[in-house]
PDB file of C-alpha atoms in Angstrom:
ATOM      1  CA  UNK A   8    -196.877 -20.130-135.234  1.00  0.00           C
ATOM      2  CA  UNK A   9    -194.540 -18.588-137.829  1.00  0.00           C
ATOM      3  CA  UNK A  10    -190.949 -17.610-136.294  1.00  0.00           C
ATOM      4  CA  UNK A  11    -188.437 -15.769-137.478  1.00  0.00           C
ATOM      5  CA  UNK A  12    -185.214 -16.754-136.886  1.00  0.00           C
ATOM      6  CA  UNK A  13    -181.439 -16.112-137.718  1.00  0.00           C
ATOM      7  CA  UNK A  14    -178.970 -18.618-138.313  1.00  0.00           C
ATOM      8  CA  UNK A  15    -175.121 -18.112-137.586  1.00  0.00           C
ATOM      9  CA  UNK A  16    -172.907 -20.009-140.588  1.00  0.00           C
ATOM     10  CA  UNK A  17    -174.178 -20.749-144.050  1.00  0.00           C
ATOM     11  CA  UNK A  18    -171.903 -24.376-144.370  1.00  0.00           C
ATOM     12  CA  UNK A  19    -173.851 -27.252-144.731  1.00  0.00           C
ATOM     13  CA  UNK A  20    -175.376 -27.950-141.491  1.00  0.00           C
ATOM     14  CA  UNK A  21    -176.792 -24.142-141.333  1.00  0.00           C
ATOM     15  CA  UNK A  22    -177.935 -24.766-144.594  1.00  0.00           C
ATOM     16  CA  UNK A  23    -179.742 -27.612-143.932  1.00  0.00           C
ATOM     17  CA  UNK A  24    -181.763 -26.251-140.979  1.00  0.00           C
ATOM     18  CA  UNK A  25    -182.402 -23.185-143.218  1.00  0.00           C
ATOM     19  CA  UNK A  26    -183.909 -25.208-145.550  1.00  0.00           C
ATOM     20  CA  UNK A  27    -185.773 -27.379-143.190  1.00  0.00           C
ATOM     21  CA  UNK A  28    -187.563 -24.455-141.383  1.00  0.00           C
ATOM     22  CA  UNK A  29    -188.453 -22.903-144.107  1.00  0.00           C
ATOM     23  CA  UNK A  30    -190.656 -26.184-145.610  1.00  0.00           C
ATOM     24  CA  UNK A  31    -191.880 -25.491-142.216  1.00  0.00           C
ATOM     25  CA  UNK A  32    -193.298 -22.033-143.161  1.00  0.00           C
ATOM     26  CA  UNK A  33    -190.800 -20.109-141.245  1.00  0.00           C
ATOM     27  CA  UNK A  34    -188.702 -17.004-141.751  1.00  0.00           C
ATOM     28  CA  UNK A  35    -184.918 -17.719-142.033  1.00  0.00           C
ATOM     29  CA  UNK A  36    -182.165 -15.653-142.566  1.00  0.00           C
ATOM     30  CA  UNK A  37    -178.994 -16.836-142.762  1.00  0.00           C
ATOM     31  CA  UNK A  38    -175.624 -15.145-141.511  1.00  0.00           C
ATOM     32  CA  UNK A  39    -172.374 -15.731-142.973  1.00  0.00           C
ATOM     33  CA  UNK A  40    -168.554 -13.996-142.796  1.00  0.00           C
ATOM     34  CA  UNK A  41    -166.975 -15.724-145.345  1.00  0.00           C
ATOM     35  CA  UNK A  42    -168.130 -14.374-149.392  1.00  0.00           C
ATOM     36  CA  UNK A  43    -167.158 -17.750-150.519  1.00  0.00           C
ATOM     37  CA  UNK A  44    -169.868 -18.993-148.224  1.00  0.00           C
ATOM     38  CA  UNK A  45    -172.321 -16.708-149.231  1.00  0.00           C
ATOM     39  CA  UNK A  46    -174.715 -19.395-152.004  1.00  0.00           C
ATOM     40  CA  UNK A  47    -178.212 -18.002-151.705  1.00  0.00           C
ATOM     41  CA  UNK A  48    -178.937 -20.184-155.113  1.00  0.00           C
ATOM     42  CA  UNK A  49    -178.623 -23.096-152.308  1.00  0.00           C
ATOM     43  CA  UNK A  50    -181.497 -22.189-150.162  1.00  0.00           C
ATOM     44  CA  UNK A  51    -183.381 -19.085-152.484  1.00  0.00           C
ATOM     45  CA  UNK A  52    -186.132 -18.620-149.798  1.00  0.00           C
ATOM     46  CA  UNK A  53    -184.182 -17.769-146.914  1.00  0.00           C
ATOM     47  CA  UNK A  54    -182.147 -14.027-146.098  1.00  0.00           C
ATOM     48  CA  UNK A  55    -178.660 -13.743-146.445  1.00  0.00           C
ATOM     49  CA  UNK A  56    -176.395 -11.265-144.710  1.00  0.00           C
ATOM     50  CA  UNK A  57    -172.507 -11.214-145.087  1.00  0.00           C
ATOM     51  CA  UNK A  58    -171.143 -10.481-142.027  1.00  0.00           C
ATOM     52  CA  UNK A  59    -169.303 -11.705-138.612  1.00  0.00           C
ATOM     53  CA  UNK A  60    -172.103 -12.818-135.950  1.00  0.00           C
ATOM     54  CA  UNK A  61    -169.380 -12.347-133.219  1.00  0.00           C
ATOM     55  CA  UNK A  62    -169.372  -8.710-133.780  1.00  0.00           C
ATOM     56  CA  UNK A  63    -172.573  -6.531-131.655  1.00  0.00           C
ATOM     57  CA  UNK A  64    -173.257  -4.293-135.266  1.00  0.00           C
ATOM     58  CA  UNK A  65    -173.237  -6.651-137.413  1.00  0.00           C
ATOM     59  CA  UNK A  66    -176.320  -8.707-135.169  1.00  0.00           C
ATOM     60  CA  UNK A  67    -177.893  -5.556-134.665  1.00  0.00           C
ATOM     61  CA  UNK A  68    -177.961  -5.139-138.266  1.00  0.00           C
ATOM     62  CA  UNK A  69    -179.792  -8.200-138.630  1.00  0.00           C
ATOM     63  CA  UNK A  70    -182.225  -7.036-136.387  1.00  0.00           C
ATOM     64  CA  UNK A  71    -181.652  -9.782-134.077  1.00  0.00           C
ATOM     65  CA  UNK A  72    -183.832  -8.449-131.262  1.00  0.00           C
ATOM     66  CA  UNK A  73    -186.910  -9.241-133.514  1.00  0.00           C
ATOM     67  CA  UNK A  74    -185.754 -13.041-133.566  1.00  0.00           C
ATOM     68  CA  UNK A  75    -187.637 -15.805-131.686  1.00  0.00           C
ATOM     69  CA  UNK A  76    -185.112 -17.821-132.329  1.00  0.00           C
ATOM     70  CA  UNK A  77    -181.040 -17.808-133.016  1.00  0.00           C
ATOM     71  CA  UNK A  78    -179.467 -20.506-134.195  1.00  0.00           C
ATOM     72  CA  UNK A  79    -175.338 -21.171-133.844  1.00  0.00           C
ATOM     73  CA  UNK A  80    -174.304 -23.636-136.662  1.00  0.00           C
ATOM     74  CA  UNK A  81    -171.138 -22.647-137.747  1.00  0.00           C
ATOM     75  CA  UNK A  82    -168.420 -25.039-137.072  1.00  0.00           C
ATOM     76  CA  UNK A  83    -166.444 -23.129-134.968  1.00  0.00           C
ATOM     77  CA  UNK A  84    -167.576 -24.149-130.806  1.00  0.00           C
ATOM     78  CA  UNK A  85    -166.010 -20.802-130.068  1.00  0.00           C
ATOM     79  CA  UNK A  86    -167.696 -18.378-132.141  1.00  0.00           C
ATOM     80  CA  UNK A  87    -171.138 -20.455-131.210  1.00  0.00           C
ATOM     81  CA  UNK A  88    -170.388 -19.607-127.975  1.00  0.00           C
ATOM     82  CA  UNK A  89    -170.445 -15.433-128.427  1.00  0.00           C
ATOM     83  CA  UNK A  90    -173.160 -15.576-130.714  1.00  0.00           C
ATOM     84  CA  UNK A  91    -175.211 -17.747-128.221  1.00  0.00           C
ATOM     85  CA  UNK A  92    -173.761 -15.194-125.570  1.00  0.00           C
ATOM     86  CA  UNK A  93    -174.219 -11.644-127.342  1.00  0.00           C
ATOM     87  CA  UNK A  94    -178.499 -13.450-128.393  1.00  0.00           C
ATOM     88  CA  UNK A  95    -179.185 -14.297-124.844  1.00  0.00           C
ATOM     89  CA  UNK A  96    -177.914 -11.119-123.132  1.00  0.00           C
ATOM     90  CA  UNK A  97    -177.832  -8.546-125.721  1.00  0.00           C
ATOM     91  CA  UNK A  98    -180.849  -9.045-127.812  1.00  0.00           C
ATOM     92  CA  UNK A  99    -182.534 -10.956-125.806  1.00  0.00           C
ATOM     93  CA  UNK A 100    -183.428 -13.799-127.947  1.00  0.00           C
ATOM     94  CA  UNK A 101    -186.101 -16.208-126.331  1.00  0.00           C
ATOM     95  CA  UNK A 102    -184.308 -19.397-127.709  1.00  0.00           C
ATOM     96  CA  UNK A 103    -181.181 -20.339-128.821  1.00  0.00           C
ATOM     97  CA  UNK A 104    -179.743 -23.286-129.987  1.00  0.00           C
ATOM     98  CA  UNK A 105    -175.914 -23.758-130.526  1.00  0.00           C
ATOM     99  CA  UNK A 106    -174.167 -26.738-132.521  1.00  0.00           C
ATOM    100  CA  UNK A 107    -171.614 -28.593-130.449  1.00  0.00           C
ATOM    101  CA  UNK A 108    -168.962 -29.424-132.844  1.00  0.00           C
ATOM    102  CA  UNK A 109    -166.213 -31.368-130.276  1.00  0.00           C
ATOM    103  CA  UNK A 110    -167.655 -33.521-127.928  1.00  0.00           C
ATOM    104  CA  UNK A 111    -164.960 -32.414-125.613  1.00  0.00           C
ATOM    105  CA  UNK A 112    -166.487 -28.921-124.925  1.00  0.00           C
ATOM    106  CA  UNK A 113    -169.663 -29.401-124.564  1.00  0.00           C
ATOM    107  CA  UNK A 114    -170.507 -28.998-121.265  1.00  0.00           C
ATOM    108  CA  UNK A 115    -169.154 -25.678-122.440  1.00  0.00           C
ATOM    109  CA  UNK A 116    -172.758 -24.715-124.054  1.00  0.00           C
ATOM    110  CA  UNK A 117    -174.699 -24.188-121.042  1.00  0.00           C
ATOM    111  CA  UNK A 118    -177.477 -21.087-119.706  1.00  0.00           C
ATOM    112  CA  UNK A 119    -174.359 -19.580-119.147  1.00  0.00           C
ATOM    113  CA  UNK A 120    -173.426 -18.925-122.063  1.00  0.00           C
ATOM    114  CA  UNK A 121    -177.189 -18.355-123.334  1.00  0.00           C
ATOM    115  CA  UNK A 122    -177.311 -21.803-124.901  1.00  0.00           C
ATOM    116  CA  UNK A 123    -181.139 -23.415-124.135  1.00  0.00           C
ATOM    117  CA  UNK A 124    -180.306 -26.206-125.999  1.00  0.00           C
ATOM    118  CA  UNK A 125    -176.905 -27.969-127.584  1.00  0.00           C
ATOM    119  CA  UNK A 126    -176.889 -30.668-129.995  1.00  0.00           C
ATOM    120  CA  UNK A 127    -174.931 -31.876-133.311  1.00  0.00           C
ATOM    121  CA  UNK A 128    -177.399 -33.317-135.839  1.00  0.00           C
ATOM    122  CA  UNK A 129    -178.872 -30.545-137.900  1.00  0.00           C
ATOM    123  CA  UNK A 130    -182.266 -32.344-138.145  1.00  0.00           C
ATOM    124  CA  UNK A 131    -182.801 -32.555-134.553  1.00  0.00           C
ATOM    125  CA  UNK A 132    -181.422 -29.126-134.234  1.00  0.00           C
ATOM    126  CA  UNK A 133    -184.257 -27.894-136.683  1.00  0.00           C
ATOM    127  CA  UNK A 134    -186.872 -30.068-134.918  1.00  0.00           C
ATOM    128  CA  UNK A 135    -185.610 -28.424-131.567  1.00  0.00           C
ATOM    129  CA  UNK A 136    -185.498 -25.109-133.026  1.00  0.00           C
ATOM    130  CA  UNK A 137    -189.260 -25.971-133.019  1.00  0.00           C
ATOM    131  CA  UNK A 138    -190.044 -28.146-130.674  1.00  0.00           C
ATOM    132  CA  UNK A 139    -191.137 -25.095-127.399  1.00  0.00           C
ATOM    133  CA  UNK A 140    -193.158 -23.563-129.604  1.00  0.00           C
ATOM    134  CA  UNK A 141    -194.944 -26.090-131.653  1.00  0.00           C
ATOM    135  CA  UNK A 142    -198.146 -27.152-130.110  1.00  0.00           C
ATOM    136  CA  UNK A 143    -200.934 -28.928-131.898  1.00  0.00           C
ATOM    137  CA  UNK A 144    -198.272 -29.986-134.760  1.00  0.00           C
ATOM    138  CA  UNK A 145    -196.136 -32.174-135.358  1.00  0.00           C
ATOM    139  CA  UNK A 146    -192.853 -32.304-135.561  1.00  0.00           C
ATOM    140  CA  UNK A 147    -190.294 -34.794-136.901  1.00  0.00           C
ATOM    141  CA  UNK A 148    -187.279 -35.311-134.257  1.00  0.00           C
ATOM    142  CA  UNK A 149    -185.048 -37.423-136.582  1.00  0.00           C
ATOM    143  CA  UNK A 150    -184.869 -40.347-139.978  1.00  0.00           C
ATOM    144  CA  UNK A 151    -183.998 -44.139-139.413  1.00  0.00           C
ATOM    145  CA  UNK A 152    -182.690 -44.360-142.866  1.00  0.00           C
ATOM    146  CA  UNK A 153    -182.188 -48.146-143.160  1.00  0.00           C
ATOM    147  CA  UNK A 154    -186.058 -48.818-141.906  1.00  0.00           C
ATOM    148  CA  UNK A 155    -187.641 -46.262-143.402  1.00  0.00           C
ATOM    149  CA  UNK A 156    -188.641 -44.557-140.051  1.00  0.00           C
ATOM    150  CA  UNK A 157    -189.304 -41.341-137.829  1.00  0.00           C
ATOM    151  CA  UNK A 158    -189.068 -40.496-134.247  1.00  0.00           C
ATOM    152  CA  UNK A 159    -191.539 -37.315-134.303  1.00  0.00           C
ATOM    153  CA  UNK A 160    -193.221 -35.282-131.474  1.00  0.00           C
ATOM    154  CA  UNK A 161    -196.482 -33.958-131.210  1.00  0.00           C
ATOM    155  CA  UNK A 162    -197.308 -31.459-127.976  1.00  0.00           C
ATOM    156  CA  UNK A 163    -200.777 -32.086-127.083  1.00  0.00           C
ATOM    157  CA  UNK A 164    -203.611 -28.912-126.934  1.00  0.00           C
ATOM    158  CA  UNK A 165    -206.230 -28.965-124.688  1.00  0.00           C
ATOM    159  CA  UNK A 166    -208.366 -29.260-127.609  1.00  0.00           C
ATOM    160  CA  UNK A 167    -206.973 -32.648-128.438  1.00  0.00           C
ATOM    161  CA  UNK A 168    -209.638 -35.049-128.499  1.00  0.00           C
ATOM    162  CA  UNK A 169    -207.970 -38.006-126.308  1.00  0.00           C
ATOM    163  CA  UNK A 170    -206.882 -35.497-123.532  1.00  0.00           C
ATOM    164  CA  UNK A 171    -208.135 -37.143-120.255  1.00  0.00           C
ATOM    165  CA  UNK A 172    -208.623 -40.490-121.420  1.00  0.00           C
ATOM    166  CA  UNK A 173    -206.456 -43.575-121.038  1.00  0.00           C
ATOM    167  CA  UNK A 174    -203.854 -44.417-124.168  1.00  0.00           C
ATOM    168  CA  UNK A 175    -205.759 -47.708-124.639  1.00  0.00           C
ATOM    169  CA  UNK A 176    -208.507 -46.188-126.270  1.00  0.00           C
ATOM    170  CA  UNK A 177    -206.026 -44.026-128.499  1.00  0.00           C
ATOM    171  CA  UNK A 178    -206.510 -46.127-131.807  1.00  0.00           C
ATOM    172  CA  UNK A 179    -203.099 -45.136-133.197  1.00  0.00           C
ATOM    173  CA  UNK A 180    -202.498 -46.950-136.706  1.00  0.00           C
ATOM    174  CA  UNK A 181    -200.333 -49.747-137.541  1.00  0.00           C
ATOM    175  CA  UNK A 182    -196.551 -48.741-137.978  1.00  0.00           C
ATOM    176  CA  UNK A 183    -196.778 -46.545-135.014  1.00  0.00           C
ATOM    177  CA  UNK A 184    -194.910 -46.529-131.461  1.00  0.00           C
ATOM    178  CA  UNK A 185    -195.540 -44.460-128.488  1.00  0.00           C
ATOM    179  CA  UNK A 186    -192.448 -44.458-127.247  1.00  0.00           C
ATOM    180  CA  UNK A 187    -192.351 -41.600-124.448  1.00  0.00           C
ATOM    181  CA  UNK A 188    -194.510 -39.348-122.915  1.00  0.00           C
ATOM    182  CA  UNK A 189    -192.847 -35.856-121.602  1.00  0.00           C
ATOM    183  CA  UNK A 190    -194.605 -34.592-119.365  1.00  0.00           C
ATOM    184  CA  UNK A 191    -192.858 -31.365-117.188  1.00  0.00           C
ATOM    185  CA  UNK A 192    -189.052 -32.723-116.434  1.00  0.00           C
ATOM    186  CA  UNK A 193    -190.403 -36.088-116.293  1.00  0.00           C
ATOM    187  CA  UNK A 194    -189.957 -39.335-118.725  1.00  0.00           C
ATOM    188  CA  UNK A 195    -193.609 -41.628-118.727  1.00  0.00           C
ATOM    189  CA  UNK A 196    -192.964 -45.025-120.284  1.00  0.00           C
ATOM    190  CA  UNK A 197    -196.346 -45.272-121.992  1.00  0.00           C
ATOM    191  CA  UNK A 198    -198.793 -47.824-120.535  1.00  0.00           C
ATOM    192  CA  UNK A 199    -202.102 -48.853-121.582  1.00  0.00           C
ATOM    193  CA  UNK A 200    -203.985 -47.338-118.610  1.00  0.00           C
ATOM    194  CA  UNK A 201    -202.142 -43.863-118.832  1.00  0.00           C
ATOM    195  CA  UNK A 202    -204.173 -41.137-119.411  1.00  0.00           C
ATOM    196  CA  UNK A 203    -202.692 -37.986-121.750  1.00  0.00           C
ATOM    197  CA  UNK A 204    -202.609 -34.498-120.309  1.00  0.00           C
ATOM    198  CA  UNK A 205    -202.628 -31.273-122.005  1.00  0.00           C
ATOM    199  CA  UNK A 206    -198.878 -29.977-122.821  1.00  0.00           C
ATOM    200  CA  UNK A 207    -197.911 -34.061-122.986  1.00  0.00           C
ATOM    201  CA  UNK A 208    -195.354 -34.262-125.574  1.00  0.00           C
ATOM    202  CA  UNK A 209    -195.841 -37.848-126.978  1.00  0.00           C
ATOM    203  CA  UNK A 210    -192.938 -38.971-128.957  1.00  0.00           C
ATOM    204  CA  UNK A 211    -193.861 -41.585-131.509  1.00  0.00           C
ATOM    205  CA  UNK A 212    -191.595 -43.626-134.277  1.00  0.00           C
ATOM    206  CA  UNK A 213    -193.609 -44.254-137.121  1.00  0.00           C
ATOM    207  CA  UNK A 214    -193.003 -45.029-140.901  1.00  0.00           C
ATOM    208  CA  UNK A 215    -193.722 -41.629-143.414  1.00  0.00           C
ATOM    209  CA  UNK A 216    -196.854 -43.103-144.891  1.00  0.00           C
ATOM    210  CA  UNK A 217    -198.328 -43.182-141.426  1.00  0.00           C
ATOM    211  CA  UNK A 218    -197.927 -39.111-139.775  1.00  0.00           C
ATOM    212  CA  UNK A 219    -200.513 -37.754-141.581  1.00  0.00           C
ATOM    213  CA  UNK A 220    -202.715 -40.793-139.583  1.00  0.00           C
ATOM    214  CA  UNK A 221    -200.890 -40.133-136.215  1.00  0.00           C
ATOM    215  CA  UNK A 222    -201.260 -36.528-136.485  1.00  0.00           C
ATOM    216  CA  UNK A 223    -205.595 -37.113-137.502  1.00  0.00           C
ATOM    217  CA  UNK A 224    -205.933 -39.611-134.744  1.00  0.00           C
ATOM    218  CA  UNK A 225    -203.867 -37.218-131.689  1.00  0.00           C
ATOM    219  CA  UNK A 226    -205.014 -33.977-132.892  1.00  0.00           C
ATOM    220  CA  UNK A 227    -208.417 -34.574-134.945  1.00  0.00           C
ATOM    221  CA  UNK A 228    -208.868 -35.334-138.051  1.00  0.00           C
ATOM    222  CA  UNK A 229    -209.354 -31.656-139.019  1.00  0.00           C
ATOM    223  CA  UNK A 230    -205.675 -31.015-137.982  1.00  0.00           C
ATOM    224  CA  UNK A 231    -203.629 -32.450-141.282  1.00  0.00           C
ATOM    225  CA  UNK A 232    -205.136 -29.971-143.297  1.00  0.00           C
ATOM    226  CA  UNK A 233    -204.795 -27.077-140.857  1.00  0.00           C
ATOM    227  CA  UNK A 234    -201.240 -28.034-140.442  1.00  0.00           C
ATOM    228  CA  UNK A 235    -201.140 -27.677-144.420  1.00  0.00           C
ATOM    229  CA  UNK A 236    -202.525 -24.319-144.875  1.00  0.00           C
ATOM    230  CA  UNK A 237    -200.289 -22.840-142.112  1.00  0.00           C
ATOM    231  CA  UNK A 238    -197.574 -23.885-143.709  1.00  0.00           C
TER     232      UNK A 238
END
């Protein structure tokens, strides 16, 4: 599924989710107050609009309405906070994710303010930007730089071919972990005679080389190359 979505602060952080989602095949525009800011030679693919996100014109100009998802990234918790607020109860946006930039306010970022989800690290930000609507894909949560490894998430179809069955006879390759199955609110430590549901999201860590394998083995092996076209 293609989304578009707006992002709130061109530093480096919105930058980097811009640029992320976009590889991804998305639509990104990015929304920025200060000129100085304002580097579309950074990320050429995406939008760019100068203008304050706090302020109900300027988002209307942006169309925000027609978002799927709004992204706060700037590094300012308070103006994250409106433009969470003024997505969620003024445009309606059906996700948004806000950057929490001091620890000490984050229980600040709640429904409350219209934040679904708050987090700091831009590449789990991206992935979560992601992660409600992305089924049958997959989608990589975070980077273990020193060992070369990925936590990723794929959400099971019910056209997977090891739904119903138990995870023993899931022949996942070697340098591959199922880690966690989430399944509703629930946690499932992964055991051998566990069988996988429909809307499971199994979260593996596995080295680079191997997601293309992962993804063939969860999903079919038809699904790397659908997953490239679509992007």
């Amino acid at each position: 599924m293609i989304m578009r979505i707006a992002i709130a602060g061109a530093g480096n952080v919105g930058r980097s989710i811009a640029q992320e989602l976009i590889e991804n095949g998305h639509q990104v525009m990015l929304i920025e107050r200060q000129p100085r800011m304002l580097r579309p030679a950074r990320v050429p693919d995406a939008q760019w609009m100068l203008a304050d996100a706090c302020e109900l014109a300027s988002l209307e100009e942006a169309e925000l309405a027609g978002c799927d998802v709004v992204v706060a990234a700037t590094g300012d918790d308070k103006v994250n906070l409106v433009v969470s607020l003024l997505a969620k109860t003024e445009f309606a946006v059906p996700r948004v994710v806000a950057r929490v930039n001091r620890a000490e306010n984050e229980w600040l970022f709640t429904e409350q303010w219209g934040v679904d989800v708050a987090v700091s690290k831009p590449r789990v930000m991206a992935a979560l930007v992601e992660e409600a609507v992305t089924v049958g894909d997959l989608v990589r949560l975070m980077t273990f730089r020193q060992s070369e490894a990925n936590l990723v998430e794929i959400t099971l179809p019910p056209t997977a071919p090891y739904v119903g069955r138990p995870l023993r006879e899931v022949p996942l390759p070697r340098d591959s972990a199922l880690v966690a199955i989430l399944r509703g609110k629930r946690v499932l430590v992964p055991s051998p005679d566990d069988p996988v549901e429909a809307g499971d999201e199994l979260v593996f860590v596995c080295t680079a080389e191997v997601e293309d394998s992962v993804r063939a083995v969860v999903l079919g092996p038809d699904s790397v190359e659908r997953t490239r076209e679509s992007h």
